[in-house]
Tab-separated table of C-alpha atoms and ligand atoms in Angstrom:
chain	number	residue	atom	x	y	z
A	1	MET	CA	0.000	0.000	0.000
A	2	LEU	CA	1.215	3.457	-0.785
A	3	ASP	CA	1.412	5.834	2.080
A	4	PHE	CA	0.681	9.497	1.709
A	5	LEU	CA	4.323	10.481	1.506
A	6	GLU	CA	4.941	8.134	-1.376
A	7	ILE	CA	1.977	9.437	-3.328
A	8	PHE	CA	3.134	12.961	-2.631
A	9	GLN	CA	6.597	12.128	-3.925
A	10	ARG	CA	5.261	10.458	-7.035
A	11	VAL	CA	3.135	13.416	-7.937
A	12	PHE	CA	5.536	16.185	-7.167
A	13	LYS	CA	8.954	14.763	-7.889
A	14	LYS	CA	10.350	13.988	-11.317
A	15	GLU	CA	8.067	11.120	-12.117
A	16	SER	CA	10.445	9.007	-14.165
A	17	VAL	CA	14.117	8.315	-14.711
A	18	SER	CA	15.188	10.223	-17.800
A	19	SER	CA	15.173	8.076	-20.918
A	20	LYS	CA	18.720	9.213	-21.581
A	21	LYS	CA	19.864	7.458	-18.420
A	22	VAL	CA	17.995	4.335	-19.420
A	23	ALA	CA	19.574	4.454	-22.877
A	24	LYS	CA	23.062	4.783	-21.445
A	25	GLU	CA	22.593	1.922	-19.004
A	26	ARG	CA	21.185	-0.387	-21.636
A	27	LEU	CA	24.037	0.439	-23.958
A	28	ARG	CA	26.675	-0.214	-21.336
A	29	LEU	CA	25.242	-3.600	-20.598
A	30	VAL	CA	24.709	-4.654	-24.185
A	31	LEU	CA	28.237	-3.556	-25.078
A	32	VAL	CA	29.785	-5.664	-22.343
A	33	HIS	CA	28.158	-8.644	-24.016
A	34	ASP	CA	28.981	-7.499	-27.544
A	35	ARG	CA	32.583	-6.797	-26.711
A	36	THR	CA	33.230	-10.021	-24.847
A	37	SER	CA	31.297	-12.114	-27.325
A	38	MET	CA	33.761	-10.987	-29.956
A	39	SER	CA	36.108	-13.443	-28.257
A	40	PRO	CA	33.818	-16.031	-26.691
A	41	GLN	CA	36.781	-18.142	-25.652
A	42	VAL	CA	37.764	-15.522	-23.101
A	43	LEU	CA	34.639	-16.219	-21.043
A	44	GLU	CA	35.347	-19.943	-21.425
A	45	PHE	CA	38.924	-19.516	-20.146
A	46	LEU	CA	37.581	-17.527	-17.231
A	47	LYS	CA	35.171	-20.359	-16.389
A	48	GLU	CA	37.924	-22.969	-16.520
A	49	ASP	CA	40.159	-20.916	-14.261
A	50	LEU	CA	37.294	-20.379	-11.831
A	51	ILE	CA	36.643	-24.097	-11.682
A	52	LYS	CA	40.312	-24.804	-10.982
A	53	VAL	CA	40.518	-22.347	-8.127
A	54	ILE	CA	37.216	-23.179	-6.457
A	55	SER	CA	37.724	-26.934	-6.786
A	56	LYS	CA	40.651	-26.599	-4.375
A	57	TYR	CA	38.135	-25.758	-1.668
A	58	MET	CA	34.955	-27.615	-2.604
A	59	ASP	CA	33.388	-30.072	-5.009
A	60	ILE	CA	31.336	-28.135	-7.508
A	61	ASP	CA	28.980	-29.082	-10.287
A	62	THR	CA	31.058	-27.926	-13.237
A	63	GLU	CA	28.202	-28.634	-15.673
A	64	GLY	CA	25.831	-26.351	-13.824
A	65	LEU	CA	28.318	-23.505	-13.497
A	66	GLU	CA	27.172	-20.233	-15.032
A	67	VAL	CA	29.128	-17.047	-15.512
A	68	ASN	CA	27.432	-13.948	-16.849
A	69	PHE	CA	27.339	-10.201	-16.798
A	70	SER	CA	24.502	-8.391	-15.140
A	71	LYS	CA	23.547	-4.842	-14.410
A	72	GLU	CA	23.575	-3.712	-10.801
A	73	ASP	CA	22.331	-0.178	-10.268
A	74	ASP	CA	24.859	1.838	-12.210
A	75	SER	CA	27.591	-0.705	-12.597
A	76	ILE	CA	28.183	-3.929	-14.467
A	77	ALA	CA	28.734	-7.028	-12.366
A	78	LEU	CA	30.208	-10.386	-13.209
A	79	VAL	CA	27.830	-12.906	-11.661
A	80	ALA	CA	28.855	-16.504	-11.225
A	81	SER	CA	26.426	-19.192	-10.140
A	82	ILE	CA	28.316	-22.251	-8.933
A	83	PRO	CA	26.382	-25.236	-7.566
A	84	VAL	CA	28.284	-26.717	-4.620
A	85	ILE	CA	28.185	-30.498	-4.223
A	86	LYS	CA	30.337	-30.899	-1.165
A	87	VAL	CA	32.585	-28.655	0.841
A	88	LYS	CA	35.940	-30.241	1.450
A	89	ARG	CA	37.281	-30.744	4.901
A	90	LEU	CA	40.471	-28.749	5.082
A	91	SER	CA	43.279	-31.024	5.975
A	92	THR	CA	46.928	-30.240	6.226
A	93	SER	CA	48.133	-33.802	5.892
B	1	MET	CA	50.580	11.527	-51.048
B	2	GLY	CA	46.974	12.020	-50.063
B	3	GLU	CA	45.035	10.620	-47.164
B	4	VAL	CA	42.376	7.944	-47.624
B	5	ILE	CA	39.557	8.318	-45.100
B	6	VAL	CA	36.604	5.934	-44.905
B	7	VAL	CA	33.265	7.187	-43.548
B	8	THR	CA	31.454	4.305	-41.900
B	9	SER	CA	28.833	3.526	-39.240
B	10	GLY	CA	27.537	-0.018	-39.155
B	11	LYS	CA	23.929	1.064	-38.869
B	12	GLY	CA	22.216	2.377	-41.970
B	13	GLY	CA	20.762	5.821	-42.449
B	14	VAL	CA	22.744	7.634	-39.753
B	15	GLY	CA	24.368	10.098	-42.148
B	16	LYS	CA	27.455	8.585	-43.811
B	17	THR	CA	26.628	9.893	-47.268
B	18	THR	CA	25.594	13.304	-45.944
B	19	THR	CA	28.847	13.445	-43.982
B	20	THR	CA	31.012	12.366	-46.923
B	21	ALA	CA	29.424	14.934	-49.241
B	22	ASN	CA	29.726	17.767	-46.744
B	23	ILE	CA	33.255	17.089	-45.526
B	24	GLY	CA	34.368	16.584	-49.128
B	25	THR	CA	32.797	19.823	-50.290
B	26	GLY	CA	34.127	21.569	-47.180
B	27	LEU	CA	37.676	20.417	-47.924
B	28	ALA	CA	37.344	21.531	-51.560
B	29	LEU	CA	36.176	24.959	-50.355
B	30	LEU	CA	39.367	25.131	-48.291
B	31	GLY	CA	41.316	24.656	-51.501
B	32	TYR	CA	42.187	20.974	-51.317
B	33	HIS	CA	42.033	18.424	-54.114
B	34	VAL	CA	39.356	15.947	-53.049
B	35	VAL	CA	37.775	12.834	-54.526
B	36	LEU	CA	34.688	11.175	-53.069
B	37	VAL	CA	34.329	7.460	-53.700
B	38	ASP	CA	30.865	5.911	-53.438
B	39	THR	CA	31.257	2.237	-52.533
B	40	ASP	CA	27.563	1.630	-51.892
B	41	ILE	CA	27.189	-0.554	-54.970
B	42	GLY	CA	23.540	-1.089	-55.895
B	43	LEU	CA	22.372	1.781	-53.692
B	44	ARG	CA	24.175	4.730	-55.217
B	45	ASN	CA	23.386	7.949	-53.333
B	46	LEU	CA	26.381	10.223	-53.130
B	47	ASP	CA	25.798	11.432	-56.710
B	48	VAL	CA	22.333	12.803	-55.893
B	49	VAL	CA	23.411	14.371	-52.605
B	50	LEU	CA	26.095	16.221	-54.591
B	51	GLY	CA	23.757	16.998	-57.483
B	52	LEU	CA	25.953	15.166	-59.991
B	53	GLU	CA	23.608	12.321	-60.923
B	54	ASN	CA	23.127	13.469	-64.521
B	55	ARG	CA	26.792	13.483	-65.347
B	56	ILE	CA	27.605	9.818	-64.708
B	57	VAL	CA	29.020	7.845	-67.604
B	58	TYR	CA	31.282	5.276	-65.968
B	59	ASP	CA	31.337	3.943	-62.413
B	60	ILE	CA	33.665	2.280	-59.918
B	61	VAL	CA	33.092	-1.205	-61.342
B	62	ASP	CA	33.955	0.033	-64.835
B	63	VAL	CA	37.260	1.189	-63.374
B	64	THR	CA	38.113	-1.908	-61.335
B	65	SER	CA	37.128	-4.266	-64.149
B	66	GLY	CA	39.126	-2.304	-66.723
B	67	ASN	CA	36.183	-1.044	-68.823
B	68	CYS	CA	37.524	2.472	-68.645
B	69	ARG	CA	40.451	4.415	-67.291
B	70	LEU	CA	40.216	5.933	-63.813
B	71	LYS	CA	40.317	9.500	-65.169
B	72	GLN	CA	37.340	8.808	-67.447
B	73	ALA	CA	35.139	7.768	-64.529
B	74	LEU	CA	35.909	10.750	-62.301
B	75	ILE	CA	33.210	13.419	-62.426
B	76	LYS	CA	34.438	16.938	-61.817
B	77	ASP	CA	32.123	19.167	-59.832
B	78	LYS	CA	31.925	22.316	-61.949
B	79	ARG	CA	30.795	24.532	-59.064
B	80	PHE	CA	34.216	24.617	-57.433
B	81	GLU	CA	37.758	23.633	-58.054
B	82	GLY	CA	39.149	20.418	-56.777
B	83	LEU	CA	36.069	18.270	-56.075
B	84	TYR	CA	35.583	14.969	-57.894
B	85	LEU	CA	33.234	11.996	-57.561
B	86	LEU	CA	33.818	8.365	-58.405
B	87	PRO	CA	30.257	7.015	-58.481
B	88	ALA	CA	29.139	3.556	-57.351
B	89	ALA	CA	27.685	1.105	-59.824
B	90	GLN	CA	23.922	0.956	-59.572
B	91	THR	CA	23.111	-2.294	-61.340
B	92	LYS	CA	25.864	-4.577	-60.137
B	93	GLU	CA	26.492	-6.806	-57.146
B	94	LYS	CA	28.459	-5.738	-54.065
B	95	THR	CA	30.902	-8.523	-54.923
B	96	ALA	CA	31.732	-6.861	-58.269
B	97	VAL	CA	34.678	-5.184	-56.512
B	98	SER	CA	37.272	-7.143	-54.549
B	99	VAL	CA	39.343	-6.044	-51.582
B	100	SER	CA	42.574	-6.040	-53.577
B	101	GLN	CA	40.990	-4.040	-56.423
B	102	MET	CA	39.855	-1.499	-53.850
B	103	VAL	CA	43.347	-1.250	-52.358
B	104	ASP	CA	44.788	-0.634	-55.840
B	105	LEU	CA	42.139	1.974	-56.564
B	106	CYS	CA	42.860	3.878	-53.356
B	107	ASN	CA	46.593	3.718	-54.082
B	108	ASP	CA	46.001	5.288	-57.480
B	109	LEU	CA	43.696	7.980	-56.117
B	110	GLU	CA	45.937	9.034	-53.245
B	111	LYS	CA	48.656	9.880	-55.758
B	112	GLU	CA	46.383	12.443	-57.419
B	113	PHE	CA	44.407	13.888	-54.507
B	114	ASP	CA	44.983	15.426	-51.078
B	115	TYR	CA	41.963	13.622	-49.665
B	116	VAL	CA	40.201	10.472	-50.782
B	117	LEU	CA	36.902	10.105	-48.890
B	118	VAL	CA	35.249	6.702	-49.117
B	119	ASP	CA	31.502	6.534	-48.454
B	120	CYS	CA	30.882	3.110	-46.939
B	121	PRO	CA	27.628	1.138	-47.289
B	122	ALA	CA	25.664	0.127	-44.188
B	123	GLY	CA	26.504	-3.228	-42.623
B	124	ILE	CA	29.732	-5.080	-41.945
B	125	GLU	CA	29.824	-7.453	-44.914
B	126	GLN	CA	31.686	-7.364	-48.207
B	127	GLY	CA	30.840	-3.745	-48.992
B	128	PHE	CA	32.228	-2.639	-45.637
B	129	LYS	CA	35.347	-4.740	-46.059
B	130	ASN	CA	35.937	-3.209	-49.491
B	131	ALA	CA	35.356	0.325	-48.256
B	132	ILE	CA	37.891	0.073	-45.440
B	133	ALA	CA	40.440	-1.913	-47.436
B	134	GLY	CA	42.472	1.009	-48.733
B	135	ALA	CA	41.820	3.460	-45.892
B	136	HIS	CA	44.447	5.023	-43.638
B	137	LYS	CA	41.910	6.607	-41.339
B	138	ALA	CA	38.256	6.185	-40.433
B	139	VAL	CA	35.428	8.480	-39.453
B	140	VAL	CA	32.669	6.687	-37.567
B	141	VAL	CA	29.241	8.307	-37.791
B	142	THR	CA	26.559	7.657	-35.201
B	143	THR	CA	23.398	9.250	-33.895
B	144	PRO	CA	22.878	9.525	-30.117
B	145	GLU	CA	20.642	6.441	-30.095
B	146	VAL	CA	21.166	3.028	-28.531
B	147	ALA	CA	21.117	0.960	-31.724
B	148	ALA	CA	23.372	3.333	-33.681
B	149	VAL	CA	25.940	3.602	-30.871
B	150	ARG	CA	25.953	-0.155	-30.416
B	151	ASP	CA	26.669	-0.691	-34.115
B	152	ALA	CA	29.313	2.033	-34.038
B	153	ASP	CA	31.013	0.121	-31.217
B	154	ARG	CA	31.049	-3.024	-33.322
B	155	VAL	CA	32.511	-1.166	-36.284
B	156	ILE	CA	35.202	0.406	-34.089
B	157	GLY	CA	36.216	-3.115	-33.029
B	158	LEU	CA	36.370	-4.240	-36.659
B	159	LEU	CA	38.407	-1.184	-37.666
B	160	GLU	CA	40.891	-1.922	-34.900
B	161	ALA	CA	41.119	-5.520	-36.039
B	162	ALA	CA	41.856	-4.220	-39.543
B	163	GLU	CA	44.597	-2.027	-38.034
B	164	ILE	CA	42.927	1.243	-38.927
B	165	LYS	CA	43.988	3.029	-35.784
B	166	ASP	CA	42.252	5.774	-33.807
B	167	PRO	CA	38.973	6.229	-35.644
B	168	LEU	CA	37.309	9.617	-35.212
B	169	LEU	CA	33.708	10.063	-34.119
B	170	ILE	CA	30.940	12.183	-35.614
B	171	ILE	CA	27.728	12.421	-33.636
B	172	ASN	CA	25.009	13.337	-36.115
B	173	ARG	CA	21.418	14.536	-35.712
B	174	PHE	CA	22.086	15.777	-32.214
B	175	ARG	CA	19.200	17.669	-30.635
B	176	PRO	CA	20.471	19.845	-27.782
B	177	GLU	CA	16.986	20.614	-26.463
B	178	MET	CA	16.225	16.898	-26.109
B	179	ALA	CA	19.536	16.197	-24.416
B	180	LYS	CA	18.929	19.057	-22.028
B	181	LYS	CA	15.593	17.547	-20.987
B	182	GLY	CA	17.271	14.183	-20.472
B	183	ASN	CA	15.532	12.615	-23.450
B	184	MET	CA	18.582	12.078	-25.601
B	185	MET	CA	22.056	10.871	-24.732
B	186	ASP	CA	24.492	13.715	-24.428
B	187	ILE	CA	27.757	14.109	-26.336
B	188	ASP	CA	29.707	13.126	-23.223
B	189	ASP	CA	27.638	9.966	-22.748
B	190	VAL	CA	28.372	8.774	-26.270
B	191	ILE	CA	32.078	9.616	-26.053
B	192	GLU	CA	32.363	7.879	-22.696
B	193	ILE	CA	30.808	4.724	-24.080
B	194	LEU	CA	32.690	4.554	-27.371
B	195	ALA	CA	35.942	5.956	-25.993
B	196	ILE	CA	37.253	7.396	-29.245
B	197	GLU	CA	38.185	10.939	-30.200
B	198	LEU	CA	35.391	13.293	-31.200
B	199	LEU	CA	35.701	14.903	-34.631
B	200	GLY	CA	32.452	16.823	-34.523
B	201	VAL	CA	28.814	17.099	-33.527
B	202	ILE	CA	26.290	17.753	-36.278
B	203	PRO	CA	22.926	19.020	-35.071
B	204	GLU	CA	19.629	17.883	-36.496
B	205	ASP	CA	18.866	20.431	-39.205
B	206	GLU	CA	15.986	20.678	-41.671
B	207	LEU	CA	18.307	22.420	-44.079
B	208	ILE	CA	20.113	19.092	-44.563
B	209	VAL	CA	16.961	17.706	-46.139
B	210	ILE	CA	16.457	20.856	-48.199
B	211	SER	CA	20.058	20.845	-49.370
B	212	THR	CA	19.733	17.185	-50.351
B	213	ASN	CA	16.593	18.060	-52.316
B	214	LYS	CA	18.591	20.587	-54.265
B	215	GLY	CA	21.787	18.566	-54.583
B	216	GLU	CA	23.817	21.264	-52.843
B	217	PRO	CA	25.631	20.101	-49.686
B	218	ALA	CA	24.755	22.089	-46.555
B	219	VAL	CA	28.325	23.391	-46.145
B	220	LEU	CA	27.482	25.738	-49.032
B	221	ASN	CA	24.580	27.241	-47.103
B	222	GLN	CA	25.609	29.901	-44.613
B	223	GLN	CA	22.203	29.647	-42.886
B	224	SER	CA	22.643	25.984	-42.054
B	225	ILE	CA	23.854	25.180	-38.546
B	226	ALA	CA	24.730	21.651	-39.693
B	227	GLY	CA	26.616	23.233	-42.585
B	228	GLN	CA	28.588	25.314	-40.098
B	229	ALA	CA	29.330	22.198	-38.039
B	230	TYR	CA	30.546	20.393	-41.177
B	231	ARG	CA	32.738	23.351	-42.162
B	232	ASN	CA	34.370	23.058	-38.722
B	233	VAL	CA	34.820	19.311	-39.145
B	234	SER	CA	36.520	19.860	-42.503
B	235	ARG	CA	38.981	22.257	-40.911
B	236	ARG	CA	39.685	19.800	-38.078
B	237	ILE	CA	40.500	17.126	-40.663
B	238	THR	CA	43.199	19.379	-42.069
B	239	GLY	CA	44.732	19.545	-38.600
B	240	GLU	CA	43.327	22.859	-37.444
B	241	THR	CA	42.018	23.150	-33.893
B	242	VAL	CA	38.449	24.419	-34.033
B	243	PRO	CA	36.288	24.613	-30.907
B	244	LEU	CA	32.955	22.773	-30.858
B	245	LEU	CA	29.922	24.781	-31.925
B	246	LYS	CA	27.905	26.115	-29.013
B	247	LEU	CA	24.805	24.358	-30.162
B	248	ASP	CA	21.958	25.422	-27.932
B	249	VAL	CA	22.904	29.098	-28.039
B	250	SER	CA	23.635	29.565	-31.710
B	251	ASN	CA	20.786	27.279	-32.667
B	252	GLY	CA	18.298	29.336	-30.718
B	253	LEU	CA	19.712	32.530	-32.077
B	254	LEU	CA	19.590	31.244	-35.606
B	255	MET	CA	15.997	30.127	-35.186
B	256	ARG	CA	15.032	33.518	-33.856
B	257	LEU	CA	16.861	35.204	-36.703
B	258	ARG	CA	15.137	33.009	-39.220
B	259	LYS	CA	11.761	33.771	-37.680
B	260	LEU	CA	12.634	37.437	-37.765
B	261	ILE	CA	13.358	37.400	-41.465
B	262	GLY	CA	10.446	35.074	-42.164
B	263	MET	CA	12.332	31.866	-42.847
B	264	GLY	CA	11.335	29.973	-39.721
C	1	ATP	N1	21.986	16.360	-39.340
C	1	ATP	C1	20.891	15.972	-40.006
C	1	ATP	N2	19.715	16.643	-39.853
C	1	ATP	C2	18.618	16.247	-40.530
C	1	ATP	N3	18.569	15.216	-41.374
C	1	ATP	C3	19.685	14.499	-41.567
C	1	ATP	C4	20.893	14.835	-40.898
C	1	ATP	N4	21.852	13.937	-41.288
C	1	ATP	C5	21.250	13.104	-42.143
C	1	ATP	N5	19.954	13.417	-42.341
C	1	ATP	C6	18.996	12.711	-43.196
C	1	ATP	O1	19.014	11.342	-42.852
C	1	ATP	C7	18.853	10.528	-43.999
C	1	ATP	C8	19.968	9.502	-44.070
C	1	ATP	O2	21.197	10.168	-44.307
C	1	ATP	P1	22.328	9.509	-45.209
C	1	ATP	O3	21.788	9.033	-46.508
C	1	ATP	O4	23.467	10.447	-45.229
C	1	ATP	O5	22.688	8.257	-44.292
C	1	ATP	P2	23.606	7.004	-44.656
C	1	ATP	O6	24.274	6.604	-43.392
C	1	ATP	O7	24.481	7.317	-45.814
C	1	ATP	O8	22.522	5.939	-45.086
C	1	ATP	P3	22.801	4.493	-45.778
C	1	ATP	O9	23.236	3.596	-44.653
C	1	ATP	O10	21.502	4.100	-46.340
C	1	ATP	O11	23.881	4.686	-46.804
C	1	ATP	C9	18.817	11.457	-45.191
C	1	ATP	O12	17.488	11.637	-45.570
C	1	ATP	C10	19.404	12.737	-44.677
C	1	ATP	O13	18.866	13.862	-45.316
C	2	MG	MG1	24.763	6.240	-47.673
């Protein structure tokens, strides 16, 4: 439910984000994909390296691993989803 | 030895041909020897923008396939010294010219002219590859819109891969009043995203359409704000430092002036 303050703000403040901002954000995101997809193997190398490093600490489902770019507020984030099968017991033997 | 500059964009209809015609005419007005090469085979346009469509006898394919000598195919613009057009072929395939033929052609032209401006077709296929083949430099044209900037980014990547270094950017059809209201990306936004050097900003201008109707590039029209912007771009190409046009101010003033004298 909207409270009074929110309604007030919606009516009297700038009601929408400027379309120029939206355009810029969309472009930045789409270009990250365009630019990296020019060399798709780079993302693949990144995945392989990730698997190597993380496998030292836990068993992961390498098939289900996903690495992608996503937009977070006003920055681009690299988001990795890595299904964990089993965390290894650290042993120093 | 002249300089071969390709005018390209990726996306269609953003103003490559308009830009080629105006920079070329602008350079000729400055006293340089200029040839404009239309590589948009099958969709010839540069001839009509320049008002030279009735003088075509031979075209670029006639030259590359040896049907005529290069000199025979060059059309001299009679309105001023030093401006020539090598028209595209209208009834042939894009594949009628090969990359190596294009390189040879540019080599021949740069011996005779100070500037060789190559008007590139839309897209990134064979026509694009031909157009950039003999170029030393590139001018990338975009409008401040998402799709056009995205395609410009792609083309910049391809130019780099082809070792055409440091392409220069023209932002065309800019509307300062829209940018001010936050409804169009600003110059800085586009430069930040593409990260290449700005050669010029050409405002949206009705007189571009009118000048195309007449076959007289806007640089010839002192009333045209886009013409003024293109005159500045031409001078920058020759190495001069020319400040950017103050668009909102002069535009408004020009509009008011036009209204005053009944042109608005
Ligand atoms: N600054 C401007 N203001 C107003 N109209 C413009 C401007 N620049 C270009 N135009 C118009 O936009 C249209 C497309 O321009 P132009 O033919 O130069 O684009 P192009 O990139 O060469 O297109 P194509 O990809 O089909 O070769 C034309 O009708 C032209 O008159
Ligand atoms: Mg064109």
